[in-house]
Short mmCIF file of C-alpha atoms and ligand atoms in Angstrom, two decimals:
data_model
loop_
_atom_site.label_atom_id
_atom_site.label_comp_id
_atom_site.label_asym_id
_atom_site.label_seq_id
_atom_site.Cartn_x
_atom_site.Cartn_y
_atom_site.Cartn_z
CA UNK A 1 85.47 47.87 -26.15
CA UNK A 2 86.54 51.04 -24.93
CA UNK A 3 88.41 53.05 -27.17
CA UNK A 4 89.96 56.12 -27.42
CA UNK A 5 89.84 58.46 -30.45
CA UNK A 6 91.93 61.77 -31.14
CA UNK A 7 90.44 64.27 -33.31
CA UNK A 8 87.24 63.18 -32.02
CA UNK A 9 85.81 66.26 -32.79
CA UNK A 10 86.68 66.66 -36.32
CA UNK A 11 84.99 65.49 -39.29
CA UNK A 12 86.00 62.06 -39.75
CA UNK A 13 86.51 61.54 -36.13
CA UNK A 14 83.07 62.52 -34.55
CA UNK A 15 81.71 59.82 -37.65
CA UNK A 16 83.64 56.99 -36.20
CA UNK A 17 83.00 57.59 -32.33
CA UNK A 18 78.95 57.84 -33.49
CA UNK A 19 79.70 54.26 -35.37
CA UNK A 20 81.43 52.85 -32.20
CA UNK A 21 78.95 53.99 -30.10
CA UNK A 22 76.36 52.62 -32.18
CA UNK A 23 78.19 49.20 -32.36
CA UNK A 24 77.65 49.66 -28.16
CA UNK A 25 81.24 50.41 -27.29
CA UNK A 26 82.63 53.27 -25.68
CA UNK A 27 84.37 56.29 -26.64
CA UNK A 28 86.47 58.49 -24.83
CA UNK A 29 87.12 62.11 -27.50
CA UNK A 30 90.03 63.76 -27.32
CA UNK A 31 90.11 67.03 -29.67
CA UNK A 32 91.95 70.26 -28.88
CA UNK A 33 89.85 71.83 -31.32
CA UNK A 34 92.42 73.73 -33.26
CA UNK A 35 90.28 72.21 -36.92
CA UNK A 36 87.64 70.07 -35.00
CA UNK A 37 84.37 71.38 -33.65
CA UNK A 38 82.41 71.31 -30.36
CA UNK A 39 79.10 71.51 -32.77
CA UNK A 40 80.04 67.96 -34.53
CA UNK A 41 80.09 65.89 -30.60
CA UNK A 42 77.05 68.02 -29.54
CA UNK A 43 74.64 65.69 -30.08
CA UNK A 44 76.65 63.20 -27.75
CA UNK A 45 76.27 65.30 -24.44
CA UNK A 46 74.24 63.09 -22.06
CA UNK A 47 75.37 59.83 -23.58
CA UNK A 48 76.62 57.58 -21.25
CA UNK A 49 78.80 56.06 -23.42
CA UNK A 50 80.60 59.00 -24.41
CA UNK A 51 83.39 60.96 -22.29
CA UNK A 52 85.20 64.51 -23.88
CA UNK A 53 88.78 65.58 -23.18
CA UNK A 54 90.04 68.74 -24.41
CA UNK A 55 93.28 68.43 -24.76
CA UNK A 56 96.63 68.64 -27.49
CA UNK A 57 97.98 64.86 -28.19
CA UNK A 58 101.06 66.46 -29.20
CA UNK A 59 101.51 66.90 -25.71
CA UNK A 60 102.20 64.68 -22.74
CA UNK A 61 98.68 62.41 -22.39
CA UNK A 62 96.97 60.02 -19.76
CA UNK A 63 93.82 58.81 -20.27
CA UNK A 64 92.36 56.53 -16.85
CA UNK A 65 90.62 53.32 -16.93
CA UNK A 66 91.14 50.62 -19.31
CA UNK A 67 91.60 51.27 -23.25
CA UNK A 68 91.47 48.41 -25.66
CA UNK A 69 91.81 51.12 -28.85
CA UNK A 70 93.47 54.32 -29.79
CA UNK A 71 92.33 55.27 -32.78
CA UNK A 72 94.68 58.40 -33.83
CA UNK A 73 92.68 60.85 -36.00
CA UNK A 74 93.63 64.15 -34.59
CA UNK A 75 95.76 66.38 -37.53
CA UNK A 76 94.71 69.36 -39.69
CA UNK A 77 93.49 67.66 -42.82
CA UNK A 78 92.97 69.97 -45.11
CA UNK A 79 95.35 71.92 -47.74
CA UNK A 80 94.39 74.88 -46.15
CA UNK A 81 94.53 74.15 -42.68
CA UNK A 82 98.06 72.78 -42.86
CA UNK A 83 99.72 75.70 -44.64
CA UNK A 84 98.38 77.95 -42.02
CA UNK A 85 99.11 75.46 -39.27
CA UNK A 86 102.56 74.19 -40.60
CA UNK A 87 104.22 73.02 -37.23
CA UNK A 88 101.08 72.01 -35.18
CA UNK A 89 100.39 69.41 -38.21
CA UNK A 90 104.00 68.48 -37.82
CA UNK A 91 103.90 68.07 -34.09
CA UNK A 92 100.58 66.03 -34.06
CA UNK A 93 102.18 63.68 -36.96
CA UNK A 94 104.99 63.10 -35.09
CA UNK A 95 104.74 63.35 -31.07
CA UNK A 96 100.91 63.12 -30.87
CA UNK A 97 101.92 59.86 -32.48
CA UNK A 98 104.18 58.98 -30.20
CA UNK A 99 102.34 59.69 -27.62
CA UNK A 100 99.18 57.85 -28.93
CA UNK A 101 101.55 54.84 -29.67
CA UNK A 102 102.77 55.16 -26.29
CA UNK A 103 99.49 55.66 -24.55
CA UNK A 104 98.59 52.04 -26.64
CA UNK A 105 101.07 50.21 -25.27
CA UNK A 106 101.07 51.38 -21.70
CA UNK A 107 97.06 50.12 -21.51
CA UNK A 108 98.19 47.27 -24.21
CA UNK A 109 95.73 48.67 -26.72
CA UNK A 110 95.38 48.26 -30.44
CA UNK A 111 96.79 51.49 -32.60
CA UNK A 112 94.88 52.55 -35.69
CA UNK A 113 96.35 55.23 -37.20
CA UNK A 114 94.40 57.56 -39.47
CA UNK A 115 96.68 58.04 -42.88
CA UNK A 116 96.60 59.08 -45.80
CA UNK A 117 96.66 59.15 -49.58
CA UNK A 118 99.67 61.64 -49.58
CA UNK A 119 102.12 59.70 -48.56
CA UNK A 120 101.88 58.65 -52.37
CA UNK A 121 102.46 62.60 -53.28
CA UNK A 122 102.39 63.21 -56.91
CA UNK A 123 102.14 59.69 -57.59
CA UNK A 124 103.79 58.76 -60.64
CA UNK A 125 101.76 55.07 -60.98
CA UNK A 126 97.50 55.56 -61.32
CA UNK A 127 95.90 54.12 -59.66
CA UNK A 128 97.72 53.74 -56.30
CA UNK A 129 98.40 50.37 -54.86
CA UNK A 130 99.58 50.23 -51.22
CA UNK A 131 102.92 48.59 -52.60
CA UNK A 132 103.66 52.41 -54.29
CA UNK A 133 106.40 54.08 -52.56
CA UNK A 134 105.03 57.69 -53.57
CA UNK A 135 106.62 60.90 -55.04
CA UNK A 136 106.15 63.92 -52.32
CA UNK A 137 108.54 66.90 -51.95
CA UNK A 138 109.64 66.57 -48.30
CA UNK A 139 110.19 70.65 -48.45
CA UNK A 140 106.64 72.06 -50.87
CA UNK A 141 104.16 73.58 -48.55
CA UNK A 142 102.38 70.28 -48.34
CA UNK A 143 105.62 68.54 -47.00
CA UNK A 144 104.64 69.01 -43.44
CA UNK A 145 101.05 66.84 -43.70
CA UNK A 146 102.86 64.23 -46.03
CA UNK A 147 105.69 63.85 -44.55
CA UNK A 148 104.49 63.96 -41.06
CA UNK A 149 102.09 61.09 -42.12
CA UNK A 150 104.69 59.35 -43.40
CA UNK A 151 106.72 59.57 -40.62
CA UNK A 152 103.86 58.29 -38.75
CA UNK A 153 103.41 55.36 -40.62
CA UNK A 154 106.90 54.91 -39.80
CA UNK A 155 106.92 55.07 -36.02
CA UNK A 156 103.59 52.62 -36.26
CA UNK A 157 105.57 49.89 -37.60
CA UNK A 158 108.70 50.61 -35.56
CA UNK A 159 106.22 50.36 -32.34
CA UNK A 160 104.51 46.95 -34.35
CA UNK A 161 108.27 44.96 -35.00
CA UNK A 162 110.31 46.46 -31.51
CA UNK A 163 107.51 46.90 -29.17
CA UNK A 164 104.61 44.00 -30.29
CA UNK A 165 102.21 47.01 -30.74
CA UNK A 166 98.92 45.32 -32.30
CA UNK A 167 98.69 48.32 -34.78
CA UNK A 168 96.50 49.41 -38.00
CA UNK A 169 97.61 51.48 -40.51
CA UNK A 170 94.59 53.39 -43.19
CA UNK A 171 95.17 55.76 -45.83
CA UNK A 172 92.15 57.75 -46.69
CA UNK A 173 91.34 59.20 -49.51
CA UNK A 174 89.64 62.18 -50.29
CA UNK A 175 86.36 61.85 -48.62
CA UNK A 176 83.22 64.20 -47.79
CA UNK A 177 79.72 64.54 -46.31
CA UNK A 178 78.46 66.37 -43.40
CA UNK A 179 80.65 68.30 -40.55
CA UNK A 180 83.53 69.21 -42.98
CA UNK A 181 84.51 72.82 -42.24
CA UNK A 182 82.90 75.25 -45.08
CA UNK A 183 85.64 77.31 -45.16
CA UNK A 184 88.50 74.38 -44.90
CA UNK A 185 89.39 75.52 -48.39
CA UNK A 186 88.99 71.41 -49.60
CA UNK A 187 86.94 71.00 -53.31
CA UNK A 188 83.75 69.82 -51.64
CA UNK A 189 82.90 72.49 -49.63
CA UNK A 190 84.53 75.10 -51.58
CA UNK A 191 82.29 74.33 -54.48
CA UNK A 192 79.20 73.89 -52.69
CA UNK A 193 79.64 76.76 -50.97
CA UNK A 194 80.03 78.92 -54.14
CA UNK A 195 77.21 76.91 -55.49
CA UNK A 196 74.69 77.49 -52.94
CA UNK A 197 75.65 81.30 -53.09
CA UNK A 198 75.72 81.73 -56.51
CA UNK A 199 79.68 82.79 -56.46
CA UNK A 200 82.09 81.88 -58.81
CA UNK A 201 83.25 78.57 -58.94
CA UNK A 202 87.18 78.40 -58.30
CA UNK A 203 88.67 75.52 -60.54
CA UNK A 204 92.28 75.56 -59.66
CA UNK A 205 94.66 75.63 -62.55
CA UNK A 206 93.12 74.16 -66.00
CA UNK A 207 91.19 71.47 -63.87
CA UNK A 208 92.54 68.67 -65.63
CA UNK A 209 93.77 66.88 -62.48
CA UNK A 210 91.89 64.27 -61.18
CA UNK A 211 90.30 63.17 -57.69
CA UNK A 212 88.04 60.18 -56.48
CA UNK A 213 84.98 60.93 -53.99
CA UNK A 214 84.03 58.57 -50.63
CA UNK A 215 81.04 59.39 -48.96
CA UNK A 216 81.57 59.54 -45.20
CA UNK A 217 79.69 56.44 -44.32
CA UNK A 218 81.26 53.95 -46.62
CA UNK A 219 84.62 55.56 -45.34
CA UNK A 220 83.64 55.40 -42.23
CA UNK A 221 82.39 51.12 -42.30
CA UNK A 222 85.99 50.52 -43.98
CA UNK A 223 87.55 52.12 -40.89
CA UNK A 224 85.47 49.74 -38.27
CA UNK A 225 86.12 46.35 -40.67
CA UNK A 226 89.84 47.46 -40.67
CA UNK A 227 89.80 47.57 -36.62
CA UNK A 228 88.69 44.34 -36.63
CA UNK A 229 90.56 42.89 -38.72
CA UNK A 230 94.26 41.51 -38.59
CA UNK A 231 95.95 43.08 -40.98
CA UNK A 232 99.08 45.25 -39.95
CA UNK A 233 100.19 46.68 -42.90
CA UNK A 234 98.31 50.39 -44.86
CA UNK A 235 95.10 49.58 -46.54
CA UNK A 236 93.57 52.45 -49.19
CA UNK A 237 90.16 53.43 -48.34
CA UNK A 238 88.62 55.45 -50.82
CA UNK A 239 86.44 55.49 -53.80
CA UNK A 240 87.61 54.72 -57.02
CA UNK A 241 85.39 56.64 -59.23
CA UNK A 242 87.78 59.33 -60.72
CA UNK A 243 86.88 62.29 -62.49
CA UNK A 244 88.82 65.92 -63.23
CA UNK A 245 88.59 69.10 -60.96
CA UNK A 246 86.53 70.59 -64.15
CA UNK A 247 84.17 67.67 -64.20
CA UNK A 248 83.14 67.94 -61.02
CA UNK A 249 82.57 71.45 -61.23
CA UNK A 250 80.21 71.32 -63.52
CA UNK A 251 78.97 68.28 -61.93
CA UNK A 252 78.13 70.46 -58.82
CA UNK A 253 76.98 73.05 -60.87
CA UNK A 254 74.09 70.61 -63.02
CA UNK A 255 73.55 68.92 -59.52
CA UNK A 256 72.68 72.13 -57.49
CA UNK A 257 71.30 74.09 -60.57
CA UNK A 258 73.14 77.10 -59.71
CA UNK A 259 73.87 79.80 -62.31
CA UNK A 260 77.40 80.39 -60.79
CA UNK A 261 80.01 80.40 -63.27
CA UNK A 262 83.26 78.17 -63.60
CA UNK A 263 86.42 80.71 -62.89
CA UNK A 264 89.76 80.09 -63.30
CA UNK A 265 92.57 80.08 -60.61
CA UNK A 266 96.75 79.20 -60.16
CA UNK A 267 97.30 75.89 -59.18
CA UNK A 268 99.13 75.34 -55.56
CA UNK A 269 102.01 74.24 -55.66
CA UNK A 270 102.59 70.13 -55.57
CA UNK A 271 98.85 70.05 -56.48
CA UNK A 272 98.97 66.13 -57.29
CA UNK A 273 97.93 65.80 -60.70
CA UNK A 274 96.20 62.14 -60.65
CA UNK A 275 94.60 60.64 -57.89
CA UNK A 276 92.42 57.25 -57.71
CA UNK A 277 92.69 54.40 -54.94
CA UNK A 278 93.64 50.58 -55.84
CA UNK A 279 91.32 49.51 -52.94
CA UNK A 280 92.07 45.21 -54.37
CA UNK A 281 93.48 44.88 -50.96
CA UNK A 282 90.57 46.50 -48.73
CA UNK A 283 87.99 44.89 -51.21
CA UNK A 284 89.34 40.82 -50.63
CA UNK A 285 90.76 41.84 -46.99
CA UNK A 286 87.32 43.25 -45.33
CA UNK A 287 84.54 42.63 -47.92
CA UNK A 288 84.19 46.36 -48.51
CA UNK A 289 83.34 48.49 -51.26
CA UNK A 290 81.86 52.25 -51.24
CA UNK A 291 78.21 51.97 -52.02
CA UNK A 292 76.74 55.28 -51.60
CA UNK A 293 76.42 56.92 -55.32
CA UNK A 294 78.27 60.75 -55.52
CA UNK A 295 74.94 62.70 -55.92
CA UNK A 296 73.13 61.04 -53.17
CA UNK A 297 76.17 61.41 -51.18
CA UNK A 298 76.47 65.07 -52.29
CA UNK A 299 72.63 65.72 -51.37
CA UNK A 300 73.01 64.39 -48.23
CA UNK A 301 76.17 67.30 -47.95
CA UNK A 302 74.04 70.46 -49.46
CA UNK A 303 71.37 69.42 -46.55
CA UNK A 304 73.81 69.86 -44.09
CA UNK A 305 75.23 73.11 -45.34
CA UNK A 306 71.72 74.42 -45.90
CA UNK A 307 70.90 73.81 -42.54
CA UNK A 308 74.25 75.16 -41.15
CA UNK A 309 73.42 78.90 -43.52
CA UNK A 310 69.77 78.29 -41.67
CA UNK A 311 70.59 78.32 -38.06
CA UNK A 312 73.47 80.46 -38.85
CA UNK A 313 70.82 83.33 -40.62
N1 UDP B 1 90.47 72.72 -55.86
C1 UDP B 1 89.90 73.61 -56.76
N2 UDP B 1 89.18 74.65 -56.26
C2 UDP B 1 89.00 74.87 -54.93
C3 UDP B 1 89.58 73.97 -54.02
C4 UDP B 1 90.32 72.89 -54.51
O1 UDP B 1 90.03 73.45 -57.99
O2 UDP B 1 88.33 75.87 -54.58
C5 UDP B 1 91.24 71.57 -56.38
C6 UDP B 1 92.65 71.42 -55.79
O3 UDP B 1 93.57 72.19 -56.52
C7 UDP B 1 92.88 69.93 -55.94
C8 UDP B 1 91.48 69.32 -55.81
O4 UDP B 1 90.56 70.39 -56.01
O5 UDP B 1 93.38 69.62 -57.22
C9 UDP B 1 91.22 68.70 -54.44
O6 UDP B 1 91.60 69.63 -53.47
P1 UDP B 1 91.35 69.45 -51.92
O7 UDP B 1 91.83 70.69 -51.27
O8 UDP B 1 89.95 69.04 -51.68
O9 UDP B 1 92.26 68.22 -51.45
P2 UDP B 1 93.57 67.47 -51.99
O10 UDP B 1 93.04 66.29 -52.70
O11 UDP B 1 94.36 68.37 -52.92
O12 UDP B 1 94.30 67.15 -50.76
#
């Protein structure tokens, strides 16, 4: 295959090119690094496989030769990154999907698009099953990543039913490992940062809401069975091991053996109190569960960072 993935340069994106190219496809990038990062396709330079094109998908693209995928990753992902980038994460949920959708059809590729667990918002039923319709505030700060998302999950199935797309639809959930941002504000980072540097550790309001950890890789092996396989409608990828904000504070904290202590901050606003995946469908659909355990996958994360403050210092 030859495939075609935006965002290719960001965190989850670089992951799934290096899995496709590993597979022996190959992978045209397309990142306009605005979150993503040259450092994360470095390693990629002189492979044969592997062509780069910086460039916006929110704006007008053509990519020659043949395509049989576009996978549609590119988006700010983090809290952070979207309230500082409000209309750019608007734009690339709506016309870079449009144009990735249209790109797909024009070289009669398959779509996956990258989405996520806020569509489901605040959800109001725990865990989440992809039947929930979600609870999100279409005007809160985080409106413009979840409802851009679920706008794009829209336009996906509009291009699947009028157009024949072959299309995918994921919903991540929170995942981590190596080439996250340090400073993209998410939990992972933000406490392992403040870990490694013996800072205070910011729990945001009492800590009592909940998250659920995927390591990269599993994330990224759910990603490449859903490709392959035929199913067109949203699948939950994520881990469901669920603890509080607190809990994995001082998880981090016992983990790392820092001697930072656990402060106390406001909680944003629409900070989704509960969050854990139903992945039922994903487990009897593609045979997949997360394997890696959260301190391995965590170890594998504080490497990377180390070396990051080493060749930084
Ligand atoms: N959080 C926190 N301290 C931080 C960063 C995040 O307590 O320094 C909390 C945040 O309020 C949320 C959870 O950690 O409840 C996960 O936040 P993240 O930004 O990673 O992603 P989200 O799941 O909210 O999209």
């Amino acid at each position: 295959m030859r495939v075609l993935i935006t965002g290719g340069a960001g965190f989850l994106g670089s992951h799934l090119t290096d899995r496709f190219l590993a597979d022996g496809h190959e992978v045209v990038g397309l990142d306009n690094f605005i979150t993503g990062h040259p450092d994360n396709i470095a390693h990629l330079a002189s492979n044969q496989k592997y062509e780069f094109v910086q460039h916006n998908i929110s704006t007008y693209t053509y990519v020659k030769g043949k395509l049989d995928g576009v996978l549609h990753f590119a988006s700010p992902a983090s809290p952070i990154d979207y309230l500082e980038l409000p209309i750019p994460t608007l734009k690339v949920g709506a016309l870079g999907t449009h144009n990735a959708l249209g790109l797909a059809k024009e070289k009669g590729a398959r779509f996956f698009l990258a989405s996520t667990s806020e569509v489901y918002g605040d959800p109001l039923v725990h865990p989440q099953p992809e039947t929930y319709w979600g609870n999100v505030n279409p005007v809160g700060p985080r409106g413009v990543y979840d409802e851009a998302k679920r706008f794009a999950e829209a336009l996906t199935m509009a291009y699947h039913r009028f157009h024949g797309l072959d299309t995918r639809i994921v919903r991540i959930f929170n995942t981590y490992g190596p080439r996250m941002k340090l400073n993209d504000g998410r939990v992972v980072p933000a406490f392992l940062d403040q870990a490694l540097r013996g800072e205070p550790m910011t729990v945001f309001g009492t800590g009592s809401q909940t998250r659920s950890f995927c390591y990269v890789s599993d994330l990224v092996d759910g990603l490449y069975r859903l490709m392959l396989s035929e199913e067109r409608y949203p699948v939950n990828l994520g881990n469901p091991r669920e603890m509080t904000i607190l809990e994995f504070a001082e998880h981090i904290r016992r983990m790392t053996g820092t001697k930072s202590e656990i402060v106390f901050r406001d909680l944003p606003e629409d900070d989704p109190k509960q969050r854990q995946p139903d992945i039922t469908k994903a487990r009897a659909l593609l045979g997949w569960e997360p394997r890696v355990p959260l301190d391995e996958g965590l170890r594998e994360t504080v490497a990377y960072f180390r070396g990051i403050a080493a060749s930084v210092a």
